[in-house]
XYZ file of C-alpha atoms in Angstrom:
677
model
C 36.990 182.273 292.286
C 39.772 183.043 295.487
C 36.772 185.511 297.164
C 34.715 182.661 296.622
C 36.822 179.928 298.434
C 38.687 183.008 301.135
C 35.216 183.558 302.363
C 33.680 180.329 302.458
C 36.875 179.131 304.658
C 35.899 182.766 306.556
C 32.864 181.004 307.492
C 34.073 178.023 308.711
C 36.698 179.220 310.106
C 33.779 181.805 312.237
C 32.028 178.077 312.834
C 35.039 176.078 314.092
C 35.780 179.311 317.185
C 31.348 179.016 317.713
C 31.901 175.142 317.972
C 35.345 175.314 320.534
C 32.811 177.758 322.745
C 29.664 175.299 322.332
C 32.008 172.823 324.123
C 32.756 174.402 326.704
C 29.476 175.995 327.611
C 27.046 172.862 329.919
C 25.754 172.984 333.237
C 28.244 170.173 334.819
C 31.842 172.100 336.395
C 33.095 170.530 333.114
C 35.596 174.116 332.371
C 37.497 175.084 329.240
C 40.824 173.641 330.470
C 39.380 170.196 330.654
C 37.726 170.534 327.222
C 41.284 171.099 325.633
C 42.791 168.954 327.471
C 40.302 166.115 326.083
C 40.507 167.430 322.943
C 44.481 167.509 322.871
C 44.005 163.476 324.061
C 44.829 163.672 328.303
C 41.069 164.316 329.124
C 40.181 162.332 332.443
C 36.817 160.035 332.355
C 34.780 162.673 333.711
C 35.519 165.489 331.217
C 34.636 162.682 327.739
C 31.837 161.126 329.879
C 30.466 165.148 329.276
C 31.705 165.805 325.944
C 30.008 162.112 325.006
C 26.527 161.912 327.007
C 25.205 165.793 326.463
C 28.042 168.801 324.555
C 28.743 167.152 321.394
C 25.204 165.843 320.390
C 24.371 168.780 320.737
C 27.179 170.554 318.604
C 26.509 167.410 316.768
C 22.670 168.159 316.156
C 23.359 172.064 315.645
C 25.626 171.147 312.972
C 23.017 169.487 311.332
C 19.699 171.840 311.656
C 22.049 174.599 310.422
C 22.588 172.878 307.661
C 19.520 171.693 306.940
C 17.398 174.567 307.306
C 19.860 176.845 305.791
C 20.108 174.397 302.488
C 16.552 174.341 302.844
C 15.599 178.111 302.701
C 17.650 178.979 299.595
C 16.370 176.154 297.747
C 12.372 177.150 298.672
C 13.612 181.135 298.132
C 14.830 180.073 294.409
C 11.834 177.277 293.821
C 9.527 180.587 294.842
C 11.771 183.156 293.557
C 10.923 185.394 296.422
C 13.479 186.286 299.503
C 10.749 185.502 301.931
C 10.188 182.397 301.451
C 11.828 179.655 303.828
C 10.030 176.618 306.013
C 8.140 179.177 308.718
C 6.503 181.551 305.494
C 5.425 178.464 303.327
C 4.065 176.620 306.901
C 6.646 173.512 306.096
C 7.784 173.809 309.905
C 4.067 173.838 311.172
C 2.533 171.374 308.816
C 5.575 168.493 309.593
C 5.220 169.743 313.500
C 1.692 168.770 313.705
C 2.428 165.750 312.153
C 5.061 164.710 314.957
C 2.999 166.119 317.259
C -0.024 163.949 316.079
C 1.542 160.577 315.858
C 2.518 161.114 319.857
C -0.920 162.792 320.776
C -2.228 159.711 319.352
C -0.387 157.053 320.737
C 2.181 155.774 318.227
C 5.302 155.022 319.034
C 7.770 155.307 315.565
C 11.178 154.624 314.794
C 13.210 157.945 313.699
C 13.266 157.754 310.049
C 9.238 156.531 310.235
C 8.444 159.865 312.521
C 10.663 161.739 309.935
C 8.502 160.444 307.265
C 4.838 161.287 308.551
C 6.952 165.181 309.016
C 8.145 165.206 305.231
C 4.156 164.620 304.696
C 2.581 167.143 306.592
C 5.311 169.522 305.109
C 4.729 169.473 301.781
C 1.188 169.034 302.304
C 1.170 172.706 303.821
C 3.683 173.808 301.997
C 1.305 172.486 298.660
C -1.474 174.377 299.849
C 0.289 177.675 300.443
C 2.042 177.867 297.245
C -1.493 177.045 295.193
C -3.286 180.247 297.630
C -0.399 181.824 296.739
C -0.151 181.214 293.136
C 3.135 179.710 292.982
C 4.260 182.310 294.891
C 5.458 185.777 293.817
C 7.732 188.452 294.591
C 5.770 190.505 296.976
C 4.795 189.442 300.439
C 1.451 187.405 299.801
C 3.763 184.966 300.155
C 3.484 185.516 303.469
C 0.600 186.245 304.113
C -1.101 183.723 302.681
C 1.697 181.091 304.370
C 1.060 183.201 307.878
C -2.848 181.525 307.816
C -2.182 178.429 306.545
C 0.747 178.342 310.018
C -1.911 179.609 311.876
C -4.521 177.616 311.436
C -1.635 174.021 312.000
C -0.254 176.399 315.116
C -4.410 176.040 316.354
C -4.313 171.899 315.533
C -1.338 171.505 317.230
C -1.657 173.691 320.424
C -5.166 171.583 320.404
C -3.092 167.838 320.612
C -1.265 169.450 323.146
C -4.245 170.179 325.189
C -6.228 167.572 324.123
C -3.424 165.107 324.884
C -0.901 166.627 327.523
C 0.103 162.787 329.400
C 1.378 161.666 325.889
C 2.806 165.229 324.677
C 4.841 165.858 328.103
C 7.512 168.292 326.556
C 6.753 168.602 323.455
C 5.560 172.503 323.756
C 9.051 173.492 324.305
C 10.483 171.408 321.729
C 8.021 172.757 319.705
C 10.038 176.233 319.244
C 12.932 174.635 318.381
C 15.103 172.379 321.203
C 18.995 171.391 320.709
C 18.668 169.491 323.758
C 18.998 165.730 322.656
C 20.117 162.657 325.369
C 21.816 160.965 322.299
C 22.716 161.219 318.779
C 20.254 157.987 317.507
C 17.728 160.796 315.950
C 20.422 163.013 314.828
C 22.753 159.826 313.148
C 19.833 158.817 311.738
C 18.510 162.230 309.853
C 22.055 162.698 308.599
C 22.397 160.701 305.356
C 18.714 161.973 304.678
C 20.195 165.902 305.017
C 23.417 164.548 302.833
C 21.726 163.193 300.112
C 18.732 166.321 299.736
C 21.746 168.686 300.190
C 23.922 167.327 297.283
C 20.631 166.513 295.359
C 19.675 170.307 295.580
C 23.623 171.715 294.612
C 23.520 169.160 291.793
C 20.649 171.169 290.461
C 21.988 174.321 291.152
C 22.191 175.643 287.284
C 18.546 174.072 286.609
C 17.668 176.599 289.715
C 20.272 179.994 288.340
C 17.961 179.563 284.855
C 14.413 179.332 286.675
C 15.924 182.211 288.842
C 15.289 184.075 284.695
C 11.459 183.686 285.216
C 9.963 180.590 283.548
C 8.757 182.002 280.327
C 12.777 181.947 279.980
C 13.461 179.261 281.675
C 11.327 176.628 279.123
C 12.771 178.349 276.479
C 16.623 177.591 277.338
C 14.867 173.904 277.285
C 14.613 173.601 281.279
C 11.497 171.170 282.476
C 9.786 173.945 284.972
C 7.851 171.773 286.048
C 9.652 168.449 286.676
C 12.615 171.152 288.341
C 10.150 173.700 291.100
C 8.847 170.095 292.074
C 11.890 168.034 292.579
C 13.289 171.064 294.075
C 10.112 171.635 296.535
C 10.164 168.015 297.674
C 14.067 168.195 298.190
C 13.531 171.450 300.533
C 10.790 169.838 302.334
C 12.705 166.498 303.378
C 15.387 168.618 304.375
C 12.872 170.477 306.894
C 10.912 167.220 307.790
C 15.032 166.180 309.067
C 14.958 168.959 311.399
C 11.944 169.158 312.860
C 12.127 165.548 313.678
C 15.690 165.914 316.229
C 14.917 169.071 316.866
C 11.637 170.910 316.233
C 10.849 173.405 314.361
C 13.959 176.016 314.696
C 12.427 179.371 313.660
C 14.022 181.746 310.598
C 17.053 179.850 310.019
C 15.950 178.867 306.843
C 15.004 182.732 306.264
C 17.894 184.391 307.817
C 20.919 181.972 306.504
C 19.742 182.564 302.334
C 19.510 186.880 302.835
C 22.251 187.024 304.925
C 23.960 184.957 301.925
C 22.792 187.071 299.206
C 23.871 190.266 300.856
C 27.604 188.813 300.387
C 27.165 188.916 296.651
C 28.352 192.166 296.269
C 30.859 191.547 297.851
C 31.375 187.836 297.034
C 29.761 187.386 293.710
C 30.556 184.300 293.291
C 28.009 183.748 295.790
C 25.325 184.363 293.188
C 25.552 181.029 291.726
C 23.170 178.129 293.208
C 26.165 175.486 293.508
C 27.999 178.034 296.114
C 24.397 179.688 297.410
C 23.202 176.729 298.296
C 25.800 175.608 300.708
C 27.758 178.925 301.924
C 23.970 179.181 302.851
C 24.008 176.084 304.738
C 26.815 176.681 306.316
C 25.402 180.499 307.800
C 22.188 178.204 309.549
C 25.370 176.212 311.370
C 26.739 179.630 312.670
C 22.681 181.408 313.333
C 22.241 178.366 315.169
C 25.886 177.881 317.021
C 25.225 181.913 317.047
C 21.823 181.427 319.022
C 22.811 178.576 321.032
C 26.034 179.951 322.554
C 24.876 183.440 322.823
C 21.530 182.182 325.112
C 23.805 180.661 327.501
C 26.378 182.501 327.693
C 23.680 185.108 328.525
C 21.041 183.241 330.646
C 23.616 180.796 332.014
C 24.062 176.902 331.144
C 21.299 176.042 333.613
C 18.684 178.451 332.626
C 19.179 178.002 329.450
C 18.320 174.265 329.333
C 14.945 174.965 329.781
C 15.019 177.943 326.895
C 14.638 176.105 323.388
C 17.272 177.969 320.936
C 14.569 178.495 318.494
C 13.633 181.321 320.598
C 16.600 183.419 320.100
C 16.348 182.184 316.201
C 12.792 183.309 315.497
C 13.298 186.438 317.470
C 16.767 186.642 314.895
C 14.583 186.006 311.684
C 11.387 188.279 313.146
C 14.250 191.274 312.510
C 15.409 189.810 309.206
C 11.624 189.824 307.928
C 10.595 193.350 309.107
C 14.267 194.266 307.589
C 12.940 191.912 303.605
C 9.088 193.678 304.543
C 10.461 197.414 304.132
C 13.085 196.796 301.335
C 9.933 195.316 299.339
C 8.097 196.851 296.801
C 4.687 197.248 297.521
C 2.397 194.754 294.618
C -0.448 196.800 294.422
C -1.886 200.500 294.601
C -3.174 201.686 297.741
C -6.344 200.824 298.274
C -9.682 203.025 298.757
C -11.657 201.155 301.122
C -10.755 198.685 303.928
C -12.875 196.147 302.650
C -12.625 193.457 299.619
C -16.162 193.526 298.743
C -19.238 196.108 300.961
C -22.075 195.076 300.709
C -23.982 197.845 300.634
C -27.232 198.686 302.908
C -30.633 198.214 301.468
C -33.854 199.622 302.743
C -35.168 200.541 306.258
C -36.678 197.236 306.178
C -33.716 194.869 305.672
C -31.617 197.224 308.450
C -34.773 196.702 310.741
C -34.835 192.904 310.090
C -31.083 192.504 309.939
C -31.135 194.274 313.844
C -33.800 191.782 314.936
C -30.962 189.041 314.226
C -28.380 190.555 315.793
C -30.251 191.059 319.152
C -31.831 187.773 319.398
C -27.982 185.671 318.283
C -26.714 188.896 321.778
C -29.632 186.921 323.678
C -29.555 183.950 322.774
C -25.433 182.843 322.522
C -25.176 184.440 326.470
C -28.561 181.926 327.404
C -26.938 178.748 325.567
C -23.488 179.561 326.868
C -24.642 179.283 329.698
C -26.620 175.970 329.356
C -24.074 174.211 327.654
C -21.134 172.127 328.903
C -20.181 169.572 331.281
C -23.014 169.517 332.560
C -26.437 170.514 331.015
C -28.760 173.287 332.744
C -32.012 173.522 331.592
C -34.138 176.750 330.498
C -36.334 176.592 333.410
C -33.476 175.893 335.542
C -31.655 178.734 334.468
C -34.817 181.084 335.527
C -34.670 178.916 338.898
C -31.068 180.540 338.817
C -31.901 184.437 338.121
C -35.231 184.203 340.430
C -32.307 182.549 343.442
C -34.667 179.325 343.807
C -31.991 176.350 343.058
C -29.727 174.491 344.692
C -26.766 174.737 345.873
C -24.782 172.444 343.022
C -26.869 174.330 340.252
C -25.900 177.174 341.478
C -21.785 176.554 341.780
C -22.234 175.035 337.969
C -23.982 178.329 336.472
C -22.053 181.079 338.767
C -18.163 179.342 337.629
C -20.055 179.928 334.242
C -21.726 183.031 333.920
C -18.331 184.912 334.294
C -16.423 182.623 331.408
C -19.912 184.246 329.475
C -19.159 187.586 330.272
C -15.408 187.739 329.466
C -16.157 186.125 325.845
C -18.988 188.734 325.336
C -16.700 191.293 325.758
C -13.904 190.446 324.473
C -15.554 189.557 321.520
C -16.908 192.839 320.969
C -13.775 194.876 322.448
C -11.446 192.979 319.663
C -13.946 193.418 317.077
C -14.375 197.306 317.515
C -10.559 197.562 317.823
C -10.377 195.790 313.979
C -12.622 197.851 313.165
C -11.062 201.292 314.199
C -7.599 199.650 312.920
C -9.011 198.379 309.181
C -9.859 202.438 308.535
C -7.173 204.358 309.604
C -4.949 202.175 307.880
C -6.953 201.827 304.440
C -5.908 198.324 305.071
C -7.982 194.506 305.311
C -7.212 192.379 306.587
C -5.259 194.569 309.283
C -6.763 193.658 312.579
C -5.254 193.576 316.164
C -3.725 189.630 316.069
C -1.862 190.123 312.901
C -0.748 193.404 313.711
C 1.322 192.456 316.511
C -0.819 194.265 319.358
C -2.443 190.779 320.595
C 0.812 188.969 321.059
C 2.315 192.497 322.542
C -0.592 192.491 324.553
C 0.066 188.982 326.123
C 4.062 189.396 326.924
C 2.877 192.373 328.887
C 0.352 190.479 330.772
C 2.200 186.832 330.861
C 5.140 189.248 331.711
C 3.579 191.306 334.810
C 1.499 187.478 336.238
C 5.170 185.844 335.808
C 6.875 188.730 337.706
C 4.237 189.516 340.355
C 1.370 186.454 340.147
C -0.365 188.037 343.096
C -1.392 190.527 340.576
C -4.696 192.088 340.162
C -6.925 192.019 336.898
C -6.380 195.966 336.446
C -2.862 195.188 336.877
C -3.016 193.109 334.463
C -5.191 195.078 332.402
C -2.367 197.757 332.104
C 0.581 195.810 331.490
C -1.512 194.105 328.156
C -1.954 197.555 327.499
C 1.396 198.870 328.203
C 2.588 195.892 325.397
C -0.128 196.486 323.152
C 0.989 199.698 322.703
C 4.314 199.470 322.089
C 3.799 196.843 319.829
C 1.629 198.862 317.915
C 4.112 201.684 317.563
C 6.971 199.748 317.044
C 4.928 197.532 313.626
C 3.612 201.065 312.334
C 6.643 203.466 312.556
C 8.632 200.666 310.593
C 5.477 200.271 307.773
C 5.959 203.986 307.478
C 8.275 204.025 304.305
C 6.929 206.992 302.067
C 3.368 205.654 303.001
C 1.857 202.863 304.487
C 1.681 199.813 302.369
C -0.998 197.187 303.698
C 1.028 194.468 302.926
C 4.094 195.537 304.184
C 2.143 196.586 307.635
C 0.637 193.509 307.645
C 4.033 190.947 307.201
C 5.931 193.724 309.471
C 2.735 193.003 311.716
C 2.993 189.017 311.496
C 6.608 189.332 311.686
C 6.415 191.310 315.674
C 3.149 188.593 315.936
C 6.231 185.587 315.724
C 9.435 188.021 317.519
C 6.326 188.108 320.871
C 5.350 184.531 320.702
C 9.181 183.192 321.099
C 9.208 186.199 323.743
C 5.883 184.282 325.560
C 7.389 181.123 324.923
C 10.672 182.630 327.016
C 8.733 183.876 329.610
C 6.765 180.573 330.642
C 9.585 178.588 330.113
C 11.777 179.978 332.087
C 9.300 180.463 334.990
C 6.314 177.287 334.449
C 8.620 174.827 331.682
C 5.960 172.198 332.625
C 2.462 174.301 332.897
C 1.631 173.544 329.758
C -2.020 174.124 330.013
C -0.548 177.796 331.237
C 1.049 178.617 328.264
C -1.724 177.568 325.546
C -4.321 179.197 327.556
C -2.636 182.216 327.574
C -1.519 181.833 323.461
C -4.491 180.271 321.945
C -7.285 182.389 323.793
C -9.020 180.427 326.733
C -12.443 182.100 328.966
C -11.026 179.154 331.793
C -10.956 179.891 335.286
C -12.215 183.171 334.275
C -13.210 185.878 337.341
C -15.774 189.099 337.714
C -13.131 190.757 337.872
C -11.138 190.369 335.255
C -14.802 191.274 332.799
C -14.807 194.635 334.619
C -10.762 195.785 332.889
C -12.946 194.952 329.558
C -16.467 195.961 330.078
C -15.466 199.478 330.985
C -13.151 199.750 328.158
C -15.539 199.195 325.960
C -18.100 201.752 327.365
C -16.057 203.672 327.344
C -14.498 203.855 323.651
C -17.085 202.019 321.884
C -19.318 205.205 321.887
C -15.698 207.620 321.612
C -15.473 205.580 318.354
C -18.584 205.571 317.361
C -18.899 209.654 317.771
C -16.153 209.924 315.183
C -17.701 207.333 312.471
C -17.870 210.393 309.943
C -13.713 211.185 310.813
C -13.469 206.937 310.423
C -15.695 207.062 307.227
C -13.210 209.443 305.569
C -9.995 207.917 306.810
C -11.391 205.082 304.801
C -10.712 206.455 301.442
C -7.569 208.242 301.251
C -5.008 211.032 302.914
C -5.606 214.000 301.314
C -9.715 213.943 301.375
C -9.432 214.448 304.767
C -7.191 216.718 305.289
C -8.854 219.015 302.111
C -12.345 218.954 304.304
C -9.982 220.220 307.060
C -9.571 217.288 309.321
C -6.646 217.084 311.716
C -5.600 213.051 309.843
C -2.519 212.880 312.161
C -4.011 213.780 315.322
C -7.190 211.501 313.920
C -5.813 208.098 313.398
C -3.606 208.542 317.009
C -7.050 208.751 319.101
C -8.995 205.875 317.222
C -5.268 204.168 317.758
C -5.189 204.311 321.675
C -8.219 203.555 321.898
C -8.621 200.240 319.401
C -5.607 199.349 321.327
C -6.395 200.026 324.634
C -9.725 198.137 323.392
C -7.671 195.314 322.111
C -5.416 195.001 325.354
C -8.065 194.979 327.845
C -9.206 191.561 325.711
C -6.036 190.445 326.133
C -6.250 190.105 329.681
C -9.472 189.557 330.095
C -8.876 186.221 327.879
C -6.255 185.543 326.450
C -4.048 185.944 322.626
C -6.994 185.575 320.089
C -6.685 186.081 316.439
C -9.191 186.627 313.251
C -11.670 188.380 315.371
C -10.626 192.432 314.546
C -10.744 190.245 310.777
C -13.958 188.766 310.738
C -16.607 190.774 312.634
C -15.807 193.788 310.462
C -15.766 192.217 307.138
C -19.311 190.832 308.352
C -20.555 194.172 309.943
C -20.261 196.080 306.366
C -21.720 192.713 304.335
C -24.932 193.445 306.157
C -24.966 196.989 306.348
C -22.398 198.566 304.333
C -19.468 200.781 304.854
C -20.785 203.966 306.817
C -19.307 203.295 310.590
C -21.823 204.619 311.678
C -23.755 201.618 311.659
C -20.118 199.018 311.301
C -19.437 200.333 314.518
C -22.696 198.421 316.466
C -23.069 195.264 314.123
C -18.808 194.461 314.393
C -19.203 195.021 317.748
C -22.006 192.160 318.927
C -20.747 189.809 315.906
C -17.313 189.925 317.738
C -19.317 189.434 320.672
C -21.615 186.203 319.336
C -18.220 185.167 317.698
C -16.052 184.580 320.633
C -19.251 183.854 322.892
C -20.257 180.415 320.376
C -16.564 179.611 320.362
C -16.331 179.471 323.566
C -19.630 177.472 323.951
C -18.432 175.048 320.799
C -15.214 174.398 322.461
C -16.101 173.462 326.423
C -19.040 171.409 325.159
C -18.165 169.304 322.242
C -15.464 166.943 324.301
C -16.832 167.926 327.811
C -15.052 167.771 330.332
C -12.493 168.093 327.899
C -12.404 171.839 326.616
C -11.274 173.332 323.810
C -9.630 176.903 324.163
C -12.026 179.133 322.279
C -8.683 181.159 320.089
C -8.292 177.159 318.944
C -11.986 177.709 317.431
C -11.407 181.137 315.721
C -8.627 180.489 314.361
C -10.728 177.252 312.439
C -12.743 179.595 311.223
C -10.968 182.941 310.384
C -8.068 181.061 308.584
C -10.401 180.329 305.694
C -11.721 184.281 305.929
C -8.517 185.728 306.037
C -7.314 183.400 302.534
C -11.299 184.366 301.322
C -10.071 188.538 301.827
C -6.882 187.860 300.061
C -8.142 186.711 296.948
C -10.283 189.121 297.598
C -8.092 191.752 296.964
C -6.154 190.349 294.576
C -9.117 190.493 292.525
C -9.317 194.134 293.256
C -5.969 194.832 292.220
C -6.082 192.764 288.696
């Protein structure tokens, strides 16, 4: 008991120290001595105005957010009995964020409590979907995979609203990463009672949560109403998350990190293992994380520059590190897979292959033709024929000339991502692996945006090179961290998701520091768009595809062997590591050049290879070219739909693909789960 009290007092003391430092940081000339004088009751009017108008509201908001998210994370991990559960991995943050942005986008000016209620509904709906799809949570990483897929869909919808209603949602992009910049204490004051009631109620449920941790069957035998307990805990944790999102936006991974750090202390302080202590202490640790992140951000960047940077960027990077650590500690939930797809179709007769190729050829011709015809202005087929022969007027020539680079960029980038997905799935034997979910595209996007930010006049080849470096570093990091006595498929994807989250946070950091009000620039790169493409930007991807697709196809037998296991290729004399390195480097280059052409696009490398296998079987001699065609058609169609359905406004192709890819991702999860059982 003494050890528990002493440890808790130490955490409170650390919070007090960080709070004191936090109050001394700001953009005004008010320094440490001025703040100290004000605390002692001898402050001047200017110091008091600075404290009351800016620094104290920011501090109190940080305290509220830390408590709310730390307690919410502890409750979610207890309900799911999974250390990977959190408001982020259950998509609660994403659902609440979408609800808040939707109310602003549609011009609804809601009071704070009503906005909080909308966030609660959005977060609760997301949590219910994730828990239902993941079987109520499990000890393995499946919960994170499903939650991340749902979060990607909700995030895509949020980005879509930010683009379509840019005026109505001004400033919400940076806020969407979690910002402590508040103009007054109105929202904080109104949400404080909600947080206080939810925390007290969750602490009161402590004994029930202790029993629930024993398992549903044991808890039922001991007389616990399991369903009622679980539903009550979920409602309370979602209410806490919704309150935090309403005040400051989705502050990433605080709800994951705080309970994990608290549970690490259990070996030194056994009393922290009981939920009546674990829950409030997680809230205190959450405060330490939020305050520490904000203090560190302003200390490193300076208070003036840090104003534009959401505090959630720092907490997300920290949370990504914690997620990687958890993934490396979590045991595999399944035996090694023997094929890169959940269900592989068997290629039928030669006639079927011919029919398949004829249909794919027709699609490959039709997709770009339709892409050139449709948009904010309809171009007839006869007009296209006249354009080819050079007999069109100036206006029509301008329209088609502008569309052609976009169509070409979509085709070559889609094909490159699909081929990259084939290679990665083969050598990792992971049906869920693809450049986006393994963090490759986020690394490439970070490299490309970093160069564009530092050198605005950089050419297409320089951008492609920077994207290649970022992609290589990202995948090397993911692959190295995922290797632990072998390469576990689920661990690889979870670490990839963590890398993707960290990379996205760093992209947000670059954009908010260099061009904070240019939401279109941010969302164009982070959502994948062909807007404003030029022929020069297509050339690197086209060249990479022309060189590396034949290279990978020439190694199709090696890819077939990689798909089996590690032992068979070695027995047959294949240098496994060397071959794997060649395939991964080629796949990384293809993904990087695709990102340099159209930005960060996910799921193409997942969907296209699976569809190809269902059409022509599992042999890579057939899968690679078919996947390339399917990827090209998929991105081309998504781009055409995105710039046509609400023209003259446009939807980035990456957002359209995310809405298609997420259900397919969940379907693959279910199929792979069936194979395990």
